[in-house]
mmCIF file of C-alpha atoms in Angstrom:
data_model
loop_
_atom_site.group_PDB
_atom_site.id
_atom_site.type_symbol
_atom_site.label_atom_id
_atom_site.label_comp_id
_atom_site.label_asym_id
_atom_site.label_seq_id
_atom_site.Cartn_x
_atom_site.Cartn_y
_atom_site.Cartn_z
ATOM 1 C CA MET A 1 84.092 72.429 109.584
ATOM 2 C CA ALA A 2 81.545 74.750 109.339
ATOM 3 C CA ASP A 3 82.589 77.078 106.967
ATOM 4 C CA LEU A 4 83.430 73.843 104.596
ATOM 5 C CA LEU A 5 79.584 72.188 105.472
ATOM 6 C CA ALA A 6 77.418 75.774 104.746
ATOM 7 C CA SER A 7 79.870 75.745 101.207
ATOM 8 C CA SER A 8 79.450 72.149 100.715
ATOM 9 C CA SER A 9 75.935 72.368 100.846
ATOM 10 C CA ASN A 10 75.957 75.447 98.141
ATOM 11 C CA ASN A 11 76.963 72.180 95.547
ATOM 12 C CA LYS A 12 74.703 69.697 95.913
ATOM 13 C CA ILE A 13 74.881 66.196 94.153
ATOM 14 C CA PRO A 14 72.164 66.477 91.175
ATOM 15 C CA SER A 15 70.504 62.896 91.060
ATOM 16 C CA LEU A 16 69.656 61.601 87.578
ATOM 17 C CA LYS A 17 67.086 59.829 85.505
ATOM 18 C CA ARG A 18 67.251 57.854 83.818
ATOM 19 C CA ASN A 19 66.571 59.695 79.444
ATOM 20 C CA GLN A 20 67.452 62.731 81.854
ATOM 21 C CA GLU A 21 70.146 64.832 79.683
ATOM 22 C CA VAL A 22 72.887 66.229 80.897
ATOM 23 C CA VAL A 23 76.147 68.403 79.954
ATOM 24 C CA GLY A 24 79.725 67.473 81.306
ATOM 25 C CA LYS A 25 83.344 67.684 79.904
ATOM 26 C CA VAL A 26 85.250 64.922 78.464
ATOM 27 C CA VAL A 27 88.252 63.652 80.874
ATOM 28 C CA MET A 28 88.754 60.913 79.474
ATOM 29 C CA VAL A 29 89.133 59.222 75.606
ATOM 30 C CA SER A 30 90.817 55.625 74.768
ATOM 31 C CA PRO A 31 89.149 53.190 72.247
ATOM 32 C CA SER A 32 87.050 51.634 74.461
ATOM 33 C CA GLU A 33 85.597 53.633 76.308
ATOM 34 C CA ILE A 34 85.339 58.544 76.845
ATOM 35 C CA LEU A 35 85.056 59.754 80.492
ATOM 36 C CA VAL A 36 82.925 62.069 81.131
ATOM 37 C CA ASP A 37 82.295 64.962 84.363
ATOM 38 C CA ILE A 38 79.230 65.958 84.713
ATOM 39 C CA GLY A 39 79.388 66.573 88.212
ATOM 40 C CA ALA A 40 77.482 63.789 89.320
ATOM 41 C CA LYS A 41 79.224 61.197 92.584
ATOM 42 C CA SER A 42 81.317 59.779 89.644
ATOM 43 C CA GLU A 43 82.025 60.221 86.453
ATOM 44 C CA GLY A 44 79.495 59.388 83.271
ATOM 45 C CA ILE A 45 80.914 56.501 80.812
ATOM 46 C CA ILE A 46 80.448 55.666 77.078
ATOM 47 C CA SER A 47 81.329 52.550 75.714
ATOM 48 C CA GLY A 48 80.696 49.146 74.578
ATOM 49 C CA ARG A 49 77.664 49.302 71.870
ATOM 50 C CA GLU A 50 77.118 52.882 72.574
ATOM 51 C CA LEU A 51 80.244 53.761 71.581
ATOM 52 C CA SER A 52 80.179 51.485 68.328
ATOM 53 C CA ALA A 53 76.297 52.808 67.283
ATOM 54 C CA ILE A 54 77.998 56.465 67.228
ATOM 55 C CA GLY A 55 80.531 55.890 65.088
ATOM 56 C CA ASP A 56 82.384 58.733 63.166
ATOM 57 C CA VAL A 57 81.082 60.846 65.404
ATOM 58 C CA GLY A 58 83.019 59.647 68.874
ATOM 59 C CA LYS A 59 86.303 59.360 66.797
ATOM 60 C CA ASN A 60 86.524 63.350 66.797
ATOM 61 C CA ILE A 61 85.254 63.866 70.432
ATOM 62 C CA SER A 62 88.392 64.782 72.266
ATOM 63 C CA VAL A 63 89.732 65.944 76.286
ATOM 64 C CA GLY A 64 88.192 69.280 77.432
ATOM 65 C CA ASP A 65 85.256 68.921 74.805
ATOM 66 C CA SER A 66 81.998 69.857 76.029
ATOM 67 C CA ILE A 67 79.628 67.184 75.251
ATOM 68 C CA GLU A 68 75.199 67.122 75.674
ATOM 69 C CA ALA A 69 74.793 63.324 76.293
ATOM 70 C CA THR A 70 71.440 60.996 77.668
ATOM 71 C CA VAL A 71 71.881 59.571 81.087
ATOM 72 C CA LEU A 72 71.246 55.570 79.801
ATOM 73 C CA TYR A 73 71.082 54.096 83.407
ATOM 74 C CA PRO A 74 71.787 55.654 86.515
ATOM 75 C CA GLU A 75 73.886 54.030 88.144
ATOM 76 C CA ASN A 76 76.121 50.748 86.610
ATOM 77 C CA ASP A 77 77.762 47.696 88.749
ATOM 78 C CA ALA A 78 80.156 50.496 88.710
ATOM 79 C CA GLY A 79 78.445 53.214 90.204
ATOM 80 C CA GLN A 80 79.370 55.261 86.916
ATOM 81 C CA VAL A 81 76.294 57.533 85.398
ATOM 82 C CA VAL A 82 76.505 55.368 81.903
ATOM 83 C CA LEU A 83 75.321 57.941 79.162
ATOM 84 C CA THR A 84 74.290 57.639 75.296
ATOM 85 C CA LEU A 85 75.666 60.071 72.028
ATOM 86 C CA ARG A 86 72.802 58.795 69.911
ATOM 87 C CA LYS A 87 70.996 61.114 69.604
ATOM 88 C CA LEU A 88 74.078 64.019 69.415
ATOM 89 C CA SER A 89 74.849 61.484 66.459
ATOM 90 C CA GLY A 90 71.912 61.543 65.060
ATOM 91 C CA GLU A 91 71.637 65.529 65.187
ATOM 92 C CA LYS A 92 75.057 65.691 63.505
ATOM 93 C CA ARG A 93 74.221 63.315 60.431
ATOM 94 C CA TRP A 94 71.107 65.109 59.543
ATOM 95 C CA GLN A 95 72.734 68.244 59.781
ATOM 96 C CA GLU A 96 75.713 66.267 57.272
ATOM 97 C CA LEU A 97 72.887 64.681 55.351
ATOM 98 C CA GLU A 98 71.200 68.382 55.158
ATOM 99 C CA GLU A 99 74.282 69.926 54.095
ATOM 100 C CA ARG A 100 74.830 66.857 52.050
ATOM 101 C CA LYS A 101 72.067 68.126 49.617
ATOM 102 C CA LYS A 102 72.516 71.484 49.748
ATOM 103 C CA SER A 103 76.308 70.846 47.764
ATOM 104 C CA GLY A 104 74.941 68.553 46.046
ATOM 105 C CA GLU A 105 78.154 66.299 47.241
ATOM 106 C CA GLU A 106 78.027 62.855 47.119
ATOM 107 C CA VAL A 107 77.939 60.025 49.712
ATOM 108 C CA GLU A 108 77.937 56.223 50.461
ATOM 109 C CA VAL A 109 75.631 54.409 51.493
ATOM 110 C CA VAL A 110 74.326 50.795 51.783
ATOM 111 C CA GLY A 111 71.400 48.788 49.997
ATOM 112 C CA TYR A 112 70.254 47.025 53.161
ATOM 113 C CA GLU A 113 66.893 46.210 50.948
ATOM 114 C CA ALA A 114 65.201 45.833 47.768
ATOM 115 C CA ASN A 115 61.294 45.970 47.269
ATOM 116 C CA ARG A 116 60.017 47.097 44.472
ATOM 117 C CA GLY A 117 60.174 50.606 44.703
ATOM 118 C CA GLY A 118 63.608 51.202 45.076
ATOM 119 C CA ILE A 119 66.209 50.384 47.504
ATOM 120 C CA ILE A 120 66.290 51.097 51.441
ATOM 121 C CA CYS A 121 69.618 52.161 52.226
ATOM 122 C CA ASP A 122 71.602 52.951 54.946
ATOM 123 C CA PHE A 123 73.515 56.260 55.886
ATOM 124 C CA LEU A 124 75.401 55.658 58.933
ATOM 125 C CA GLY A 125 72.441 53.989 60.792
ATOM 126 C CA LEU A 126 69.954 55.972 59.093
ATOM 127 C CA ARG A 127 67.219 54.585 57.086
ATOM 128 C CA GLY A 128 66.885 56.107 53.835
ATOM 129 C CA PHE A 129 65.393 55.015 50.160
ATOM 130 C CA LEU A 130 66.607 55.233 46.748
ATOM 131 C CA PRO A 131 63.724 55.113 43.845
ATOM 132 C CA SER A 132 64.796 52.584 41.437
ATOM 133 C CA SER A 133 63.295 55.877 38.887
ATOM 134 C CA GLN A 134 66.325 57.411 39.866
ATOM 135 C CA LEU A 135 69.388 54.893 39.902
ATOM 136 C CA ALA A 136 72.275 54.967 37.182
ATOM 137 C CA LYS A 137 71.610 52.152 35.922
ATOM 138 C CA ALA A 138 68.440 50.704 34.671
ATOM 139 C CA THR A 139 68.677 47.138 36.669
ATOM 140 C CA SER A 140 66.489 43.617 36.184
ATOM 141 C CA LYS A 141 67.506 42.177 39.618
ATOM 142 C CA LEU A 142 67.251 45.960 42.756
ATOM 143 C CA GLU A 143 68.465 42.784 44.993
ATOM 144 C CA ASP A 144 71.959 42.539 43.450
ATOM 145 C CA LEU A 145 73.024 45.747 44.567
ATOM 146 C CA VAL A 146 71.568 45.349 49.109
ATOM 147 C CA ASN A 147 75.400 44.883 51.057
ATOM 148 C CA LYS A 148 76.890 47.206 48.632
ATOM 149 C CA THR A 149 78.207 50.398 48.890
ATOM 150 C CA LEU A 150 76.293 52.488 46.274
ATOM 151 C CA SER A 151 77.064 56.898 45.193
ATOM 152 C CA VAL A 152 74.048 58.560 45.895
ATOM 153 C CA LYS A 153 73.016 62.239 46.078
ATOM 154 C CA VAL A 154 71.100 63.575 48.839
ATOM 155 C CA ILE A 155 67.706 64.850 47.295
ATOM 156 C CA GLU A 156 64.810 65.047 50.155
ATOM 157 C CA VAL A 157 65.880 65.237 53.940
ATOM 158 C CA ASP A 158 63.507 66.068 56.495
ATOM 159 C CA ARG A 159 63.785 65.445 59.985
ATOM 160 C CA ILE A 160 61.522 66.542 61.256
ATOM 161 C CA SER A 161 59.496 63.534 58.882
ATOM 162 C CA ASN A 162 61.882 61.499 59.353
ATOM 163 C CA ARG A 163 62.518 61.374 55.138
ATOM 164 C CA LEU A 164 65.510 60.737 53.987
ATOM 165 C CA ILE A 165 65.328 60.490 49.563
ATOM 166 C CA PHE A 166 68.558 59.682 47.227
ATOM 167 C CA SER A 167 69.032 59.929 43.717
ATOM 168 C CA GLN A 168 72.021 58.374 41.210
ATOM 169 C CA LYS A 169 70.553 60.988 38.235
ATOM 170 C CA GLY A 170 71.741 64.221 38.659
ATOM 171 C CA ALA A 171 69.146 66.928 37.622
ATOM 172 C CA ASN A 172 67.383 66.167 33.968
ATOM 173 C CA LYS A 173 64.847 68.860 32.825
ATOM 174 C CA LYS A 174 63.353 66.286 30.229
ATOM 175 C CA ASP A 175 62.946 64.012 33.321
ATOM 176 C CA LEU A 176 61.388 67.148 35.543
ATOM 177 C CA GLY A 177 59.317 68.787 32.651
ATOM 178 C CA ASP A 178 57.813 65.387 32.135
ATOM 179 C CA LEU A 179 56.804 65.133 36.255
ATOM 180 C CA VAL A 180 55.844 68.513 36.266
ATOM 181 C CA LYS A 181 52.738 67.759 33.413
ATOM 182 C CA LEU A 182 52.276 64.841 35.370
ATOM 183 C CA LEU A 183 51.506 66.869 38.681
ATOM 184 C CA ALA A 184 49.884 69.223 36.906
ATOM 185 C CA LYS A 185 46.753 66.659 36.281
ATOM 186 C CA VAL A 186 46.500 66.059 39.680
ATOM 187 C CA LYS A 187 44.095 68.473 41.615
ATOM 188 C CA ILE A 188 43.933 68.193 45.846
ATOM 189 C CA GLY A 189 41.416 66.500 47.372
ATOM 190 C CA ASP A 190 41.250 63.914 43.919
ATOM 191 C CA LYS A 191 40.868 59.946 45.326
ATOM 192 C CA TYR A 192 43.202 56.847 43.926
ATOM 193 C CA THR A 193 43.420 53.180 44.568
ATOM 194 C CA GLY A 194 47.040 52.434 44.069
ATOM 195 C CA VAL A 195 49.609 49.968 44.325
ATOM 196 C CA VAL A 196 52.566 49.802 47.120
ATOM 197 C CA THR A 197 55.656 49.670 45.942
ATOM 198 C CA ALA A 198 57.863 50.449 48.855
ATOM 199 C CA ILE A 199 57.937 50.270 52.818
ATOM 200 C CA LEU A 200 60.256 52.511 54.892
ATOM 201 C CA PRO A 201 60.199 53.455 58.669
ATOM 202 C CA PHE A 202 58.967 57.208 57.632
ATOM 203 C CA GLY A 203 55.766 55.470 55.373
ATOM 204 C CA VAL A 204 54.964 54.248 52.111
ATOM 205 C CA PHE A 205 55.997 54.811 48.615
ATOM 206 C CA VAL A 206 52.199 54.726 46.553
ATOM 207 C CA GLU A 207 51.888 53.782 43.193
ATOM 208 C CA ILE A 208 49.536 55.765 41.341
ATOM 209 C CA GLU A 209 47.891 56.017 37.876
ATOM 210 C CA ILE A 210 46.949 59.319 36.653
ATOM 211 C CA GLY A 211 43.554 59.321 34.410
ATOM 212 C CA SER A 212 42.383 56.646 36.067
ATOM 213 C CA VAL A 213 40.812 58.465 39.184
ATOM 214 C CA GLY A 214 39.206 56.502 42.105
ATOM 215 C CA LYS A 215 39.952 52.909 39.906
ATOM 216 C CA LEU A 216 42.698 50.521 41.095
ATOM 217 C CA ALA A 217 46.469 51.140 39.438
ATOM 218 C CA GLY A 218 47.384 48.267 38.199
ATOM 219 C CA ARG A 219 46.452 45.509 35.179
ATOM 220 C CA GLN A 220 45.505 42.114 34.689
ATOM 221 C CA VAL A 221 48.934 40.851 33.145
ATOM 222 C CA GLY A 222 49.394 40.694 29.807
ATOM 223 C CA GLU A 223 46.462 43.353 29.557
ATOM 224 C CA LYS A 224 47.797 46.886 26.893
ATOM 225 C CA GLU A 225 48.153 50.211 28.459
ATOM 226 C CA PRO A 226 45.549 52.512 26.558
ATOM 227 C CA THR A 227 46.403 54.756 24.558
ATOM 228 C CA ASP A 228 45.820 58.346 22.993
ATOM 229 C CA LEU A 229 44.863 57.465 19.411
ATOM 230 C CA GLN A 230 46.240 60.254 18.450
ATOM 231 C CA THR A 231 48.993 60.792 20.379
ATOM 232 C CA HIS A 232 49.409 57.390 20.504
ATOM 233 C CA GLU A 233 51.177 57.507 24.289
ATOM 234 C CA PRO A 234 49.165 56.222 27.107
ATOM 235 C CA LYS A 235 46.734 57.140 28.789
ATOM 236 C CA ASN A 236 46.844 56.090 32.167
ATOM 237 C CA GLN A 237 50.996 57.806 33.655
ATOM 238 C CA LYS A 238 51.901 56.345 36.423
ATOM 239 C CA LEU A 239 53.167 58.359 39.663
ATOM 240 C CA GLU A 240 54.472 57.663 42.566
ATOM 241 C CA GLY A 241 53.729 59.625 45.977
ATOM 242 C CA LEU A 242 54.168 58.439 49.944
ATOM 243 C CA VAL A 243 51.835 58.378 52.083
ATOM 244 C CA HIS A 244 53.536 60.054 55.266
ATOM 245 C CA ILE A 245 53.814 57.298 58.581
ATOM 246 C CA SER A 246 51.212 60.180 60.478
ATOM 247 C CA GLU A 247 49.126 60.129 57.286
ATOM 248 C CA ILE A 248 48.519 55.921 57.481
ATOM 249 C CA SER A 249 45.747 55.579 60.327
ATOM 250 C CA TRP A 250 43.935 57.839 63.249
ATOM 251 C CA GLU A 251 45.651 55.882 66.087
ATOM 252 C CA LYS A 252 49.410 55.760 66.397
ATOM 253 C CA VAL A 253 50.791 53.854 64.531
ATOM 254 C CA ASP A 254 55.089 52.646 65.215
ATOM 255 C CA ASP A 255 56.222 49.652 62.880
ATOM 256 C CA VAL A 256 54.018 50.520 58.907
ATOM 257 C CA SER A 257 55.463 47.015 58.381
ATOM 258 C CA LYS A 258 53.302 45.377 60.318
ATOM 259 C CA ILE A 259 50.121 47.190 58.373
ATOM 260 C CA TYR A 260 50.721 46.748 54.686
ATOM 261 C CA LYS A 261 53.651 44.773 52.812
ATOM 262 C CA VAL A 262 54.563 45.922 49.262
ATOM 263 C CA GLY A 263 52.155 44.849 46.569
ATOM 264 C CA ASP A 264 49.180 45.286 48.598
ATOM 265 C CA GLU A 265 46.047 47.822 46.870
ATOM 266 C CA VAL A 266 45.329 50.912 48.820
ATOM 267 C CA ASP A 267 42.897 54.082 48.377
ATOM 268 C CA VAL A 268 44.762 57.386 49.124
ATOM 269 C CA LEU A 269 43.512 60.450 49.300
ATOM 270 C CA VAL A 270 45.865 64.174 47.493
ATOM 271 C CA ILE A 271 46.606 65.488 49.957
ATOM 272 C CA ALA A 272 49.953 68.268 49.074
ATOM 273 C CA LYS A 273 51.815 68.006 45.656
ATOM 274 C CA ASP A 274 54.836 70.320 45.464
ATOM 275 C CA ALA A 275 55.707 71.052 41.158
ATOM 276 C CA ALA A 276 59.225 72.441 42.419
ATOM 277 C CA ASN A 277 60.764 68.717 43.572
ATOM 278 C CA GLY A 278 58.313 66.687 41.724
ATOM 279 C CA ARG A 279 56.396 66.020 45.411
ATOM 280 C CA LEU A 280 53.534 64.394 46.254
ATOM 281 C CA ASN A 281 51.673 64.218 48.727
ATOM 282 C CA LEU A 282 49.461 61.133 50.041
ATOM 283 C CA SER A 283 46.956 59.855 52.913
ATOM 284 C CA VAL A 284 44.945 56.878 53.980
ATOM 285 C CA ARG A 285 43.903 58.534 57.208
ATOM 286 C CA GLN A 286 41.963 61.289 55.954
ATOM 287 C CA LEU A 287 39.488 59.085 53.729
ATOM 288 C CA THR A 288 37.537 58.467 57.436
ATOM 289 C CA GLU A 289 36.317 60.450 59.841
ATOM 290 C CA ASP A 290 38.308 61.030 62.788
ATOM 291 C CA PRO A 291 36.873 58.209 65.989
ATOM 292 C CA PHE A 292 38.512 60.895 67.877
ATOM 293 C CA ALA A 293 35.972 64.034 67.103
ATOM 294 C CA GLU A 294 32.650 61.936 67.959
ATOM 295 C CA GLU A 295 34.590 60.293 71.172
ATOM 296 C CA ALA A 296 35.325 63.355 72.407
ATOM 297 C CA LYS A 297 31.995 64.346 72.817
ATOM 298 C CA LYS A 298 32.131 62.157 75.945
ATOM 299 C CA TYR A 299 33.992 63.785 77.726
ATOM 300 C CA THR A 300 33.881 67.951 79.425
ATOM 301 C CA LYS A 301 36.176 69.622 80.843
ATOM 302 C CA GLU A 302 35.797 69.266 84.276
ATOM 303 C CA MET A 303 34.821 65.735 84.067
ATOM 304 C CA ILE A 304 36.564 63.301 86.798
ATOM 305 C CA VAL A 305 36.968 60.083 85.679
ATOM 306 C CA LYS A 306 38.728 56.849 85.885
ATOM 307 C CA GLY A 307 41.789 55.161 83.916
ATOM 308 C CA VAL A 308 45.144 52.519 84.302
ATOM 309 C CA VAL A 309 48.679 53.879 83.668
ATOM 310 C CA SER A 310 49.838 52.707 80.159
ATOM 311 C CA ARG A 311 52.735 54.583 80.151
ATOM 312 C CA VAL A 312 55.229 57.098 82.264
ATOM 313 C CA THR A 313 56.644 59.368 81.206
ATOM 314 C CA PRO A 314 60.072 61.966 81.188
ATOM 315 C CA TYR A 315 57.020 64.839 80.318
ATOM 316 C CA GLY A 316 53.972 62.896 82.216
ATOM 317 C CA VAL A 317 51.532 60.087 82.578
ATOM 318 C CA PHE A 318 50.001 58.550 80.195
ATOM 319 C CA VAL A 319 46.397 56.921 81.057
ATOM 320 C CA THR A 320 44.080 54.437 79.298
ATOM 321 C CA LEU A 321 40.355 54.763 80.021
ATOM 322 C CA ASN A 322 37.791 52.134 80.022
ATOM 323 C CA ASP A 323 36.422 53.012 76.171
ATOM 324 C CA GLY A 324 39.496 52.989 75.102
ATOM 325 C CA MET A 325 40.244 56.708 74.653
ATOM 326 C CA GLU A 326 43.767 58.045 76.233
ATOM 327 C CA GLY A 327 44.710 60.939 77.428
ATOM 328 C CA LEU A 328 47.748 62.633 79.206
ATOM 329 C CA ILE A 329 48.392 63.600 83.032
ATOM 330 C CA HIS A 330 51.150 66.230 82.452
ATOM 331 C CA ILE A 331 54.091 66.548 85.039
ATOM 332 C CA SER A 332 53.107 69.873 85.759
ATOM 333 C CA LYS A 333 49.957 68.525 86.921
ATOM 334 C CA ILE A 334 51.455 65.347 89.104
ATOM 335 C CA PRO A 335 52.512 66.474 92.320
ATOM 336 C CA PRO A 336 55.908 66.670 93.577
ATOM 337 C CA ASN A 337 55.839 63.226 95.749
ATOM 338 C CA MET A 338 53.547 61.268 93.406
ATOM 339 C CA VAL A 339 54.726 58.291 91.423
ATOM 340 C CA TYR A 340 52.759 56.660 88.968
ATOM 341 C CA THR A 341 53.855 53.832 87.672
ATOM 342 C CA GLU A 342 52.426 51.064 84.688
ATOM 343 C CA GLY A 343 49.049 49.539 85.480
#
């Protein structure tokens, strides 16, 4: 008995926490659930909404597979550990999109929402944008494409910034050449007043008119676009750029739609351009001073301050000070027996 107790002490059952990442072996797969041995006192289960959320990823999982999962609830009513594979599912979808971009193969998406600049599309839970300029056929009613399955090519995919752009057109040298000429007229640091044409989870698209630096991009209804008397070409030509969600405000932005709507006028600053890919990056926040720089001057290292716990995360605790400034107590700086709760 002493030998058995000694051997079991080396195999302690781990205590699990919500959002903890675990690795386990699949022991059962059925249409309604997946059971995973993660070395806990009971098996982990993936079922219901969590199973349907991963779509085709779940169909490719077999008994004996080693998988990475995230703890959703350490224990349910039946004593099982509830797991989610949404992170794994999302990673595989991003990988597939990156591969499709390289190969040029089309993917099928579903039109989710129409706005002034194009169609927001859904690809297995990931939201991307199909600009109206990239539609195979011009249409006067973009709303007709909502809830329709569309075959598109992936032209931009950036997992870090959650940026996903689609196109129904093939590479057109003339179009790219015209775009390069337009981008050549734009300089880093130029300021424009543009119009919001699309709102997406990763930011907003803003349409500006080249040749109207510092002026409003739109014109009054019925007013003709000014032309060059020698070439008879429009003096002001439209170009669309992206204001990434991180460039909207110095404050953290969780939902872009709460700040802007399609048609809003917005002042922007050109911060980057990529002629090879026809990409123009804009910023709203860089038109103003960073408020943190001034506020941070009030604080020095080793200063003792008081605040209220605003958020508790797996990597530490966020504390809001009296003036609204927020700081982080990293988990490595918190005593092992100390537990914080919001408030």
